[in-house]
PDB file of N, CA and C in Angstrom:
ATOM      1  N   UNK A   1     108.653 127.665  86.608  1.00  0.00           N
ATOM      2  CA  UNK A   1     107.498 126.788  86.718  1.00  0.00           C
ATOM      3  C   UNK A   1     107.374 126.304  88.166  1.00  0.00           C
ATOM      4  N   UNK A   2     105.942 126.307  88.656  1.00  0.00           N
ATOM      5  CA  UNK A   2     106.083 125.883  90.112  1.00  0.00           C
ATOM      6  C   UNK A   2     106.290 124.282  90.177  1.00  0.00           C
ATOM      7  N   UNK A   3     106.163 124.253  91.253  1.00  0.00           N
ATOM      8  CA  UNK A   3     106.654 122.712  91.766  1.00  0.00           C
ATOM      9  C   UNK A   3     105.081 121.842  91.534  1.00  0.00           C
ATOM     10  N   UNK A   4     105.798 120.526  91.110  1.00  0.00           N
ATOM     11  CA  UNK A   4     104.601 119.728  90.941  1.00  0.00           C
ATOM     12  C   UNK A   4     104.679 118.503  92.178  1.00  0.00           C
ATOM     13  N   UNK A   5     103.538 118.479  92.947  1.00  0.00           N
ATOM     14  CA  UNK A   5     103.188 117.878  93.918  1.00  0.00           C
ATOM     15  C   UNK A   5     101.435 116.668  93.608  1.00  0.00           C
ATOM     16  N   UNK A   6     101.639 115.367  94.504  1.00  0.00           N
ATOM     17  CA  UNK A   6     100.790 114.939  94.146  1.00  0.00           C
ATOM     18  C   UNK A   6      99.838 114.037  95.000  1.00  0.00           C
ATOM     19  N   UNK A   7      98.743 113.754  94.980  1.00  0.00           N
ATOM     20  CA  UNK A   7      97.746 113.284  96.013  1.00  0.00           C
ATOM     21  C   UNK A   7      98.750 112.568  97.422  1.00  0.00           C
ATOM     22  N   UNK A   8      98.637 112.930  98.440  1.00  0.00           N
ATOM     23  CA  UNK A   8      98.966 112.595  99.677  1.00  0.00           C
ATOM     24  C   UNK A   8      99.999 113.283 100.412  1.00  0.00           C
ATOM     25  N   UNK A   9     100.288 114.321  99.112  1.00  0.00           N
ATOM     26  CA  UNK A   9     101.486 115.177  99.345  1.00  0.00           C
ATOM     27  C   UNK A   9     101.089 115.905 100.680  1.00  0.00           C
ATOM     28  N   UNK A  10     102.137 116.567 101.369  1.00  0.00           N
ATOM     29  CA  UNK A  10     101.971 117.535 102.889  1.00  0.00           C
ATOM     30  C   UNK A  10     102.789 118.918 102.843  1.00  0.00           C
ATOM     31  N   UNK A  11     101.562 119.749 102.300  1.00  0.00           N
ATOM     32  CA  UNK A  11     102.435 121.129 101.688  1.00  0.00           C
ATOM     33  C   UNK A  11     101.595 121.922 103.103  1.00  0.00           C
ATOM     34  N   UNK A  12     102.326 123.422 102.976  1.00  0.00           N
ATOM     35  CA  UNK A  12     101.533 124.198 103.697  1.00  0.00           C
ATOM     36  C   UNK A  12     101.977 126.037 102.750  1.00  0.00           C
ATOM     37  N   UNK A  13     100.662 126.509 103.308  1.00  0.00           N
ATOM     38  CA  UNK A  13     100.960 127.732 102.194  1.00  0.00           C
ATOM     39  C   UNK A  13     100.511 128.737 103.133  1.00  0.00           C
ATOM     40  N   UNK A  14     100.573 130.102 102.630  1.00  0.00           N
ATOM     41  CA  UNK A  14     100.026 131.385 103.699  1.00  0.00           C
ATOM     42  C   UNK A  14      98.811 131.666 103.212  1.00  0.00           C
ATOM     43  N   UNK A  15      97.888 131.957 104.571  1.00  0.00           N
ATOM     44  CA  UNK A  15      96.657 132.652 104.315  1.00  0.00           C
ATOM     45  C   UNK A  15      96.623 133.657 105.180  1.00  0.00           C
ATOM     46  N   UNK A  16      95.254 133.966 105.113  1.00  0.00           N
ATOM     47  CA  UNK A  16      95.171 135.902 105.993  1.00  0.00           C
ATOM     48  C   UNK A  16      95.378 135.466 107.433  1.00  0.00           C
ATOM     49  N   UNK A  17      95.290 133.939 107.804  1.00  0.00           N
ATOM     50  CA  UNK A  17      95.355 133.652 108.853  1.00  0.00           C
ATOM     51  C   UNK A  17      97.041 132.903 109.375  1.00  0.00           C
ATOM     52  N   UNK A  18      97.468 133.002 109.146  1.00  0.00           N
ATOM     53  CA  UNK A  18      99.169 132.513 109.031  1.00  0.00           C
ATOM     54  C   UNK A  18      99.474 131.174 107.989  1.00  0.00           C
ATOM     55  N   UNK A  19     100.238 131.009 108.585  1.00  0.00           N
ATOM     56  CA  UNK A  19     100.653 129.658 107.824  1.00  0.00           C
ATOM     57  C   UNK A  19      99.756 128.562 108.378  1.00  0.00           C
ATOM     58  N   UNK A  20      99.278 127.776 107.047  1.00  0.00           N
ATOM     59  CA  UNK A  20      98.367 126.744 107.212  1.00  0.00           C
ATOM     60  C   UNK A  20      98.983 125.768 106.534  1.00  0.00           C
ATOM     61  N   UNK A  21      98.793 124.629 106.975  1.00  0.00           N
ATOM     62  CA  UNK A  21      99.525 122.730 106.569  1.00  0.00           C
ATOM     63  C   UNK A  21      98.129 122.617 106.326  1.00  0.00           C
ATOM     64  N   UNK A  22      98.366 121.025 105.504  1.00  0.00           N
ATOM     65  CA  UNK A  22      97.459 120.124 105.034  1.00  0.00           C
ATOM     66  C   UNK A  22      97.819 119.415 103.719  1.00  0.00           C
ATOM     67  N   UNK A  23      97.101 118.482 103.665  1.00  0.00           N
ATOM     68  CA  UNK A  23      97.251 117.262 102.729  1.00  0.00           C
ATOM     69  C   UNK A  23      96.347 117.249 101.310  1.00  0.00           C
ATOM     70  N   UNK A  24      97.460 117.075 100.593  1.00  0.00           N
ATOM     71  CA  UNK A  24      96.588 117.294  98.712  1.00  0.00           C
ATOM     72  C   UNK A  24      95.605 116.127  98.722  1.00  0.00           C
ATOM     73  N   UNK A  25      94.281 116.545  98.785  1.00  0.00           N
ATOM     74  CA  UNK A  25      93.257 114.950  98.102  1.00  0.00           C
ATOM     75  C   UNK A  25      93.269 114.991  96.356  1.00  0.00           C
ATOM     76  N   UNK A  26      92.960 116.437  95.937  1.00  0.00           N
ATOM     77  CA  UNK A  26      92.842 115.837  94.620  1.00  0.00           C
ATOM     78  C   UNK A  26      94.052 116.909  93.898  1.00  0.00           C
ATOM     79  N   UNK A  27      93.846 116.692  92.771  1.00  0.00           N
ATOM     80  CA  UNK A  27      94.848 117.185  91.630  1.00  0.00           C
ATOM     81  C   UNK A  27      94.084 117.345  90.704  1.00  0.00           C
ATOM     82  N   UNK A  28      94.258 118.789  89.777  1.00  0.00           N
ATOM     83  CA  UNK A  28      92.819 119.412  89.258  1.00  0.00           C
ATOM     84  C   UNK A  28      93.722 120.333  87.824  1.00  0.00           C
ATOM     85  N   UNK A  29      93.604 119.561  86.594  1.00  0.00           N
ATOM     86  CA  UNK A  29      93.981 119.136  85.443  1.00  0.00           C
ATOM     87  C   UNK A  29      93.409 119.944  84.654  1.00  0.00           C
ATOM     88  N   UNK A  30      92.437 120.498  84.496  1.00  0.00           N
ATOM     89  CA  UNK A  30      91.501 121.266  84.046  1.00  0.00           C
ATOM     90  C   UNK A  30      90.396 122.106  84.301  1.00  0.00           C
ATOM     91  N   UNK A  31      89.804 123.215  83.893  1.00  0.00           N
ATOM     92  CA  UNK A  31      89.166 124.319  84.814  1.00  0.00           C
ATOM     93  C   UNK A  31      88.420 123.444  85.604  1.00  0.00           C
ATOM     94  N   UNK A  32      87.691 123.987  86.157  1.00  0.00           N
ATOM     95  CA  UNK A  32      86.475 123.398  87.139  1.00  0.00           C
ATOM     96  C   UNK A  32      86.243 124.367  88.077  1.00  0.00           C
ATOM     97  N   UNK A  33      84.314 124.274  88.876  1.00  0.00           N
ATOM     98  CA  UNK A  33      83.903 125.345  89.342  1.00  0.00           C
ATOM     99  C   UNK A  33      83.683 124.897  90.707  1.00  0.00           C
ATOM    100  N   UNK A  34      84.366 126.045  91.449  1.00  0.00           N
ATOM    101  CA  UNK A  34      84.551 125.427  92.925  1.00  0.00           C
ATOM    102  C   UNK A  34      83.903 126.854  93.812  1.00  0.00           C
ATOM    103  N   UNK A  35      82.543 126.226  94.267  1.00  0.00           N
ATOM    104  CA  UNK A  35      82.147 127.464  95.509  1.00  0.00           C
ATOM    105  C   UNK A  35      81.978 128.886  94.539  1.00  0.00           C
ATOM    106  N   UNK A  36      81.255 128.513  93.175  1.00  0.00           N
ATOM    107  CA  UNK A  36      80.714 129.421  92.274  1.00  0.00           C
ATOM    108  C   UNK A  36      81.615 129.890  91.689  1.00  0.00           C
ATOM    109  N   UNK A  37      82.991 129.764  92.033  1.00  0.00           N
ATOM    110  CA  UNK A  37      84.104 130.412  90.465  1.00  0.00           C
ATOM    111  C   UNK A  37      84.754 129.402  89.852  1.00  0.00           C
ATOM    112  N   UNK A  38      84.657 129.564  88.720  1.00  0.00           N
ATOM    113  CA  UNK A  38      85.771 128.615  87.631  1.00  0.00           C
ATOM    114  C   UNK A  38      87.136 129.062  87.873  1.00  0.00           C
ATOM    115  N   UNK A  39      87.844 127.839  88.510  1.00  0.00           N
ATOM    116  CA  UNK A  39      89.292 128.147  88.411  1.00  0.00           C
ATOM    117  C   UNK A  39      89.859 127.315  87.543  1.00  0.00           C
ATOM    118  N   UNK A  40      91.141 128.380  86.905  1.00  0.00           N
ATOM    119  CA  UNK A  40      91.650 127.752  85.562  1.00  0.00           C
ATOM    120  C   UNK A  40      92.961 126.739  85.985  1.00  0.00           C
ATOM    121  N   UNK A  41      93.017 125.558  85.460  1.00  0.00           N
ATOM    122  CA  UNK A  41      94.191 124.885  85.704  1.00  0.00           C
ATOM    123  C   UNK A  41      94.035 123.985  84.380  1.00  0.00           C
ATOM    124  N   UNK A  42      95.607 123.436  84.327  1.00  0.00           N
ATOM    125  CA  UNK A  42      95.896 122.267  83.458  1.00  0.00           C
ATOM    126  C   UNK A  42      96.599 121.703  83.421  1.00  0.00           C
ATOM    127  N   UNK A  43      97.245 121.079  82.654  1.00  0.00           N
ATOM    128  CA  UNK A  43      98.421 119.550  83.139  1.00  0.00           C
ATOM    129  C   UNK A  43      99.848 120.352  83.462  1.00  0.00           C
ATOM    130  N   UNK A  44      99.753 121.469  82.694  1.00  0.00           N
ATOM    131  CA  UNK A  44     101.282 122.508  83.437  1.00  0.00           C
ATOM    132  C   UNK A  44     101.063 123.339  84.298  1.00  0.00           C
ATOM    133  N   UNK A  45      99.621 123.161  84.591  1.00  0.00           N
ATOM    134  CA  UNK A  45      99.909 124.576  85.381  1.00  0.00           C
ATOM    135  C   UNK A  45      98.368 124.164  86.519  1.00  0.00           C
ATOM    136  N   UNK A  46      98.724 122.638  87.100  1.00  0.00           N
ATOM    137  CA  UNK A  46      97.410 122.186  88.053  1.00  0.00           C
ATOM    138  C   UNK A  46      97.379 123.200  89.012  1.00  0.00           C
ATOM    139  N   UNK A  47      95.792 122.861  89.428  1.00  0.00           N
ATOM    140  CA  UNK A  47      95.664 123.365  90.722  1.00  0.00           C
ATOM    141  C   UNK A  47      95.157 122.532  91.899  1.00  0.00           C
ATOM    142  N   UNK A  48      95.323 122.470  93.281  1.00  0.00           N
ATOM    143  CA  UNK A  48      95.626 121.265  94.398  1.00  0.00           C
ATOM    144  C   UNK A  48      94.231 121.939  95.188  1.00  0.00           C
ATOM    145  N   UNK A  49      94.199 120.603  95.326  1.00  0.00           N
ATOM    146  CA  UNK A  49      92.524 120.609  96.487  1.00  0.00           C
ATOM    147  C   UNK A  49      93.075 120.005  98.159  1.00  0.00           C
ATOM    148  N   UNK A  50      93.166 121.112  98.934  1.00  0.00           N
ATOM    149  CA  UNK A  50      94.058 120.593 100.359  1.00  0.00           C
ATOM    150  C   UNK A  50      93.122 120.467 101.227  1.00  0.00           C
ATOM    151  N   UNK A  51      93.348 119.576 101.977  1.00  0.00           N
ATOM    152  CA  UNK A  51      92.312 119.141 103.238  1.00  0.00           C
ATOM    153  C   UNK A  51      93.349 119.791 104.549  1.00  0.00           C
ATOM    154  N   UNK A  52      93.183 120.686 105.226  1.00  0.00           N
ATOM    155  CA  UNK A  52      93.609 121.648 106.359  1.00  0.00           C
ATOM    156  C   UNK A  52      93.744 120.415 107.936  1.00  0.00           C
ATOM    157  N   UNK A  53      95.303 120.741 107.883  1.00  0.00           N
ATOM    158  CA  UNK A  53      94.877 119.719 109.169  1.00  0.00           C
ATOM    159  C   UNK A  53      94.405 120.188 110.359  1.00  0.00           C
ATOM    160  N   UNK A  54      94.627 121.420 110.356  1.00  0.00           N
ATOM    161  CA  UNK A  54      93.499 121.689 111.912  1.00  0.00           C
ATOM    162  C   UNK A  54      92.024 122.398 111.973  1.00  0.00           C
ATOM    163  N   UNK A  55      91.692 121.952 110.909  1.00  0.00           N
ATOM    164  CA  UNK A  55      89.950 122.436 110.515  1.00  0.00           C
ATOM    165  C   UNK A  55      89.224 121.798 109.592  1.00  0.00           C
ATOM    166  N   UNK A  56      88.249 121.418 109.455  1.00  0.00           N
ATOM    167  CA  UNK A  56      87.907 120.762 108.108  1.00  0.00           C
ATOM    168  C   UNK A  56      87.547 121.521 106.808  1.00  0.00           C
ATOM    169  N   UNK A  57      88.353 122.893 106.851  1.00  0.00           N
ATOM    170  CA  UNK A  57      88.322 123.706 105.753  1.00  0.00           C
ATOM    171  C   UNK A  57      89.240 123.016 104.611  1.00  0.00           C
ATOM    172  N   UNK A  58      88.525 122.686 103.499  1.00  0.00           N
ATOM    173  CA  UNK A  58      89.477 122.453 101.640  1.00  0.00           C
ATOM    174  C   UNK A  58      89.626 123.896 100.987  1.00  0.00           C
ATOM    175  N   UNK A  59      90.735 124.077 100.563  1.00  0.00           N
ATOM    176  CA  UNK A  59      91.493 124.983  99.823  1.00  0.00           C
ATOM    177  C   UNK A  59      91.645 124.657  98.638  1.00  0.00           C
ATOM    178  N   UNK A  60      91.923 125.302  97.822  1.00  0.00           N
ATOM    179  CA  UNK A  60      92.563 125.196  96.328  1.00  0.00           C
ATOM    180  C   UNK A  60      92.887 126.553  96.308  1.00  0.00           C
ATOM    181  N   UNK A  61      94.780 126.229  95.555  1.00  0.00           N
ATOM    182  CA  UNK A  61      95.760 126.744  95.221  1.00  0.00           C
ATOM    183  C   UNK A  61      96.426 126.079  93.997  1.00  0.00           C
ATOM    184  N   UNK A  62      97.018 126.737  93.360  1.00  0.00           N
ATOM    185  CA  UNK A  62      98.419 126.690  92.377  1.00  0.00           C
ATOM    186  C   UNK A  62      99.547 126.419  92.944  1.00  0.00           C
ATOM    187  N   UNK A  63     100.282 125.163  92.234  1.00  0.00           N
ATOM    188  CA  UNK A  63     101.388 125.391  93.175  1.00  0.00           C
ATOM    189  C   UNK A  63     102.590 126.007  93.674  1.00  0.00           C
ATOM    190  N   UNK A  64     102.254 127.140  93.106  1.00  0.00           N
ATOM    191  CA  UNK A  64     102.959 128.320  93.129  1.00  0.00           C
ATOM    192  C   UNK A  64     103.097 129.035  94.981  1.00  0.00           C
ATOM    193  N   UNK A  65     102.249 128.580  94.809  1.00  0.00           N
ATOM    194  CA  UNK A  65     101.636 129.038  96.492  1.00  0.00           C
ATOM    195  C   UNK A  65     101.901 128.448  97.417  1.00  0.00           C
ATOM    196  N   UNK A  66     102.364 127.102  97.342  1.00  0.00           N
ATOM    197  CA  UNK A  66     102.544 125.970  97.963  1.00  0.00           C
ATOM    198  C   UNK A  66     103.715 125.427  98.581  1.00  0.00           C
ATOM    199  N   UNK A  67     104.113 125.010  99.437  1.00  0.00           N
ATOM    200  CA  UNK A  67     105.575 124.499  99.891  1.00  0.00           C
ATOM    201  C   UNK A  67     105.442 123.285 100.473  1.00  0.00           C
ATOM    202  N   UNK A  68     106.102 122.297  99.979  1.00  0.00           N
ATOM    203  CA  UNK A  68     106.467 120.881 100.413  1.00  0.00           C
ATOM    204  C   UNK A  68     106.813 121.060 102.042  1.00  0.00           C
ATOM    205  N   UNK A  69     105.712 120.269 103.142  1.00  0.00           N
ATOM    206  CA  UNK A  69     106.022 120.164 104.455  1.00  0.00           C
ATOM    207  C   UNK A  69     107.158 118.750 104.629  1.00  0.00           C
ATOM    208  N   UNK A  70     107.553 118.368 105.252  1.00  0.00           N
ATOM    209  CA  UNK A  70     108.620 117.012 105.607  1.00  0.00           C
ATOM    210  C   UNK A  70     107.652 116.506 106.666  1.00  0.00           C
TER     211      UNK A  70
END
């Protein structure tokens, strides 16, 4: 089971562009439609809405994907 992380948390995960940091705003409990696709999540298996700290690009991931920054 992945790791459960929660609003203010400071994870960073890989994209096509390297490793990217940023900060969880929300925590996402149940499907919901983001930028025209329904992504599936739920209380075991959330998915994280990250605010990018060097762009004002938001992400959503599983936290499968995810790694606790210090």
């Amino acid at each position: 089971m992945a790791a459960k992380f929660k609003v203010g948390d400071h994870v960073s995960w890989n994209s096509e562009a390297g490793h990217v940091s940023g900060k969880i705003v929300k925590v996402h409990k149940k499907d919901f439609d983001w930028k025209g696709y329904t992504h599936h999540a739920s209380a075991d298996d959330p998915q994280y809405e990250i605010n990018s700290d060097k762009t004002d690009h938001v992400a959503v991931h599983k936290g499968s994907a995810l790694k606790k920054v210090r």
